[in-house]
Coordinates of C-alpha atoms and ligand atoms in Angstrom, one line a residue:
M1 CA 60.5 144.6 180.0
S2 CA 63.5 147.1 180.5
T3 CA 67.0 146.8 181.0
I4 CA 69.4 148.1 182.8
N5 CA 72.6 150.3 181.7
I6 CA 75.5 151.6 183.1
A7 CA 78.0 154.0 181.1
I8 CA 81.8 153.8 182.0
D9 CA 83.4 156.4 180.5
G10 CA 86.5 158.2 180.5
P11 CA 90.3 158.3 178.7
A12 CA 92.5 155.8 177.1
G13 CA 94.5 153.3 180.3
A14 CA 92.8 154.8 183.4
G15 CA 91.2 151.2 183.5
K16 CA 87.8 151.3 182.1
S17 CA 87.4 147.8 180.1
T18 CA 89.9 145.9 183.3
I19 CA 87.3 146.9 186.1
A20 CA 84.1 146.7 183.5
K21 CA 84.4 143.1 183.0
M22 CA 85.4 142.8 186.7
V23 CA 82.2 144.6 188.2
S24 CA 80.2 143.2 184.8
A25 CA 81.7 139.6 186.1
E26 CA 80.1 140.4 189.6
M27 CA 76.4 141.3 188.9
G28 CA 76.0 139.2 185.2
Y29 CA 76.1 141.5 183.3
I30 CA 76.7 141.9 179.5
Y31 CA 80.2 144.5 179.2
V32 CA 80.2 146.4 175.8
D33 CA 83.6 147.6 175.1
T34 CA 82.3 149.9 172.2
G35 CA 86.3 151.3 171.8
A36 CA 86.1 148.3 170.1
L37 CA 83.4 148.9 167.0
Y38 CA 85.8 151.6 167.0
R39 CA 88.8 150.5 166.1
T40 CA 87.6 147.3 163.8
I41 CA 86.2 150.7 161.7
A42 CA 90.3 152.2 161.5
L43 CA 91.2 148.6 160.5
Y44 CA 88.4 148.6 157.9
L45 CA 90.0 151.8 156.8
T46 CA 93.5 151.0 157.0
E47 CA 93.1 147.2 155.5
N48 CA 91.2 149.2 152.2
N49 CA 93.1 152.2 152.4
I50 CA 90.3 154.1 152.0
A51 CA 91.5 158.7 151.2
D52 CA 89.5 160.8 153.6
E53 CA 87.7 162.1 151.3
D54 CA 85.5 158.1 150.2
I55 CA 85.3 157.3 153.9
E56 CA 81.5 158.1 154.5
K57 CA 80.6 156.6 151.1
S58 CA 82.9 153.2 152.3
L59 CA 81.2 153.3 155.2
E60 CA 78.2 151.4 153.9
N61 CA 80.4 148.4 153.8
A62 CA 82.9 148.5 156.8
D63 CA 80.5 145.6 158.3
V64 CA 81.3 145.6 161.9
S65 CA 79.3 143.5 164.6
L66 CA 79.3 141.5 168.5
R67 CA 79.2 138.8 169.1
F68 CA 79.5 137.2 173.2
I69 CA 81.0 133.8 173.4
N70 CA 80.4 133.1 177.1
G71 CA 79.8 136.0 178.0
T72 CA 82.6 137.4 176.7
Q73 CA 83.0 139.9 173.7
R74 CA 84.3 139.4 169.9
V75 CA 84.4 141.8 167.1
Y76 CA 83.5 140.7 163.8
L77 CA 84.7 142.3 160.4
G78 CA 82.5 140.8 158.3
D79 CA 83.0 137.6 159.1
R80 CA 85.8 138.0 160.3
D81 CA 87.0 137.5 164.5
V82 CA 89.1 141.0 164.4
S83 CA 89.5 141.1 168.3
G84 CA 93.3 140.5 168.0
L85 CA 94.3 142.6 165.4
I86 CA 93.0 145.7 166.1
R87 CA 94.9 146.0 169.4
T88 CA 98.3 147.2 167.9
P89 CA 98.8 151.4 168.9
E90 CA 98.6 152.0 165.6
I91 CA 95.3 151.5 165.7
S92 CA 95.0 153.1 168.7
M93 CA 96.0 155.8 167.6
A94 CA 94.0 155.3 163.5
A95 CA 90.8 155.2 165.7
S96 CA 91.0 157.8 167.8
R97 CA 91.4 159.8 164.7
T98 CA 88.6 158.6 162.4
S99 CA 86.3 158.4 165.7
A100 CA 86.0 162.6 165.5
I101 CA 84.6 162.0 162.1
P102 CA 80.6 162.4 162.7
A103 CA 79.5 159.7 160.0
V104 CA 81.6 157.2 161.7
R105 CA 80.1 157.8 165.0
T106 CA 76.5 157.9 163.0
H107 CA 77.2 154.3 161.7
L108 CA 78.2 152.8 165.1
F109 CA 75.5 155.4 167.8
G110 CA 72.7 152.5 166.2
L111 CA 74.3 149.4 166.6
Q112 CA 75.4 150.3 170.7
Q113 CA 72.0 151.3 171.7
K114 CA 70.0 148.4 170.3
I115 CA 73.0 145.5 172.2
A116 CA 71.5 147.9 175.2
S117 CA 68.0 147.3 174.6
E118 CA 68.4 143.6 174.7
N119 CA 70.3 142.8 177.5
N120 CA 71.7 144.4 180.5
V121 CA 74.8 145.5 180.1
I122 CA 78.2 147.6 181.7
M123 CA 79.2 149.4 178.0
D124 CA 82.8 151.6 178.0
G125 CA 83.5 154.3 176.2
R126 CA 83.8 157.7 175.6
D127 CA 80.1 159.2 174.9
I128 CA 78.2 156.6 176.1
G129 CA 77.4 158.5 179.0
T130 CA 76.7 162.0 177.3
V131 CA 75.7 160.8 174.2
V132 CA 74.4 157.2 173.4
L133 CA 72.8 156.3 176.5
P134 CA 71.8 159.6 177.5
N135 CA 69.6 157.5 180.0
A136 CA 71.7 154.8 181.6
D137 CA 71.3 153.7 185.6
V138 CA 73.8 154.5 186.8
K139 CA 77.3 156.8 184.4
I140 CA 80.6 156.4 185.4
Y141 CA 84.0 158.6 184.7
L142 CA 86.6 157.0 185.1
T143 CA 89.8 159.0 185.8
A144 CA 93.5 159.1 185.9
T145 CA 96.5 161.2 185.7
A146 CA 98.5 161.3 181.9
E147 CA 101.7 159.9 184.3
E148 CA 100.0 157.0 186.2
R149 CA 97.7 155.5 183.5
A150 CA 101.2 155.7 181.1
N151 CA 103.2 154.3 183.6
R152 CA 100.3 150.9 184.3
R153 CA 100.7 150.7 180.5
Y154 CA 104.7 150.9 180.7
K155 CA 104.3 147.9 183.2
E156 CA 101.6 146.1 181.6
L157 CA 104.3 146.4 178.3
S158 CA 107.5 146.5 179.7
Q159 CA 107.6 142.4 179.5
K160 CA 107.1 142.4 175.9
P161 CA 110.1 143.3 173.1
D162 CA 110.2 146.3 171.0
C163 CA 107.9 148.2 174.6
P164 CA 108.0 151.8 174.1
T165 CA 109.7 153.5 176.5
Y166 CA 108.0 155.8 179.1
D167 CA 107.9 159.0 177.3
E168 CA 107.1 157.5 174.0
I169 CA 103.4 156.0 175.8
L170 CA 102.4 159.8 178.0
K171 CA 103.5 161.6 174.4
D172 CA 100.5 158.3 172.8
I173 CA 98.3 158.7 175.9
I174 CA 98.5 162.6 175.9
Q175 CA 97.8 162.7 172.4
R176 CA 94.6 160.7 172.0
D177 CA 93.2 162.4 175.3
Y178 CA 93.8 165.8 173.6
Q179 CA 91.6 164.0 170.0
D180 CA 88.9 162.7 172.0
M181 CA 88.5 165.7 174.0
N182 CA 88.9 168.6 171.5
R183 CA 86.7 167.0 169.3
E184 CA 83.6 168.6 167.9
T185 CA 81.2 165.7 167.9
A186 CA 80.7 163.6 171.3
P187 CA 83.6 164.1 172.7
L188 CA 85.1 162.8 176.1
K189 CA 84.0 164.1 179.2
Q190 CA 81.8 164.3 182.8
A191 CA 78.4 163.6 181.7
E192 CA 76.9 165.6 184.5
D193 CA 75.4 162.8 186.6
A194 CA 78.1 160.7 185.8
V195 CA 80.0 159.8 189.4
L196 CA 83.2 161.0 189.4
V197 CA 86.0 158.1 189.9
D198 CA 89.8 158.5 190.1
S199 CA 91.8 155.8 190.3
T200 CA 95.6 157.3 190.4
N201 CA 95.7 156.3 193.8
L202 CA 93.6 153.3 193.8
T203 CA 94.3 149.6 192.0
L204 CA 92.0 147.5 190.2
E205 CA 90.3 146.1 193.0
Q206 CA 89.1 148.8 194.9
S207 CA 88.3 150.6 191.9
A208 CA 86.6 148.0 191.1
A209 CA 84.5 147.7 194.5
K210 CA 84.3 151.5 194.6
I211 CA 82.3 151.0 191.3
T212 CA 80.5 148.3 192.5
E213 CA 79.1 150.3 195.7
I214 CA 77.9 153.0 193.8
I215 CA 76.1 151.0 191.3
R216 CA 75.2 148.9 193.6
E217 CA 73.9 152.1 195.8
I218 CA 72.5 153.5 192.6
I219 CA 70.0 150.7 191.4
L220 CA 69.3 147.8 194.3
Ligands
DC301 O1 88.6 152.4 174.4 P1 89.7 152.4 173.1 O2 91.0 152.6 173.6 O3 89.9 151.0 173.3 O4 88.9 153.1 171.9 C1 89.9 154.2 171.1 C2 89.3 154.9 170.9 O5 88.4 154.6 169.7 C3 89.7 156.8 171.7 O6 90.1 157.2 171.0 C4 88.6 156.7 170.6 C5 87.5 156.1 170.8 N1 86.2 155.8 171.4 C6 85.2 156.5 170.9 O7 85.8 157.9 170.4 N2 84.5 156.9 171.5 C7 83.8 156.1 172.2 N3 82.2 155.3 172.5 C8 85.4 155.0 172.2 C9 86.2 155.2 171.8

């Protein structure tokens, strides 16, 4: 039986994960956050102090896997659940850098395709519609201006201690966009057959409703 695959790509902070979670819960699909895989490789390289020239070889020992507990994704490095540890600004930036390494992408490619071939999924990332699932049933490219994405992130973090300033957040977002869009292998870009959704002036609920409508129109 073939599975239904929905790809959502776009830059950091466009709301992909929150929206994909809402839509997948509604449709009864598994939500797969592929950024978590790149973050886990970045954590592995950082924790083990792997030098750049040793990265390719060391990947043999980077045992990254996903488990779905009550429909919620957890990411494992070996038998350690690292889902919380990978959510720091340092790992965000390191993941963006390491994801440019072709051997890292190859290492994670099969895992993503296997999950999509075994489950109905909404998979989010940067190259899902262009590289990982080029035959996805629906492709969405979700974006928003860098300023609006920084604004949302600032609001989310502003209650926490050590919150970075708005300008720092914006600078990080612009740098990550640049790295993700300009790398040679599988750069972030809109697939030719992807539907563009700009969430700059939409609430999360409006974006989720729009994406659900696009999906239903295509697959039902
Ligand atoms: O979605 P995220 O911010 O958690 O992703 C972290 C980094 O991983 C991001 O800067 C680029 C990279 N990434 C990628 O190259 N390809 C994907 N499919 C998902 C993420």
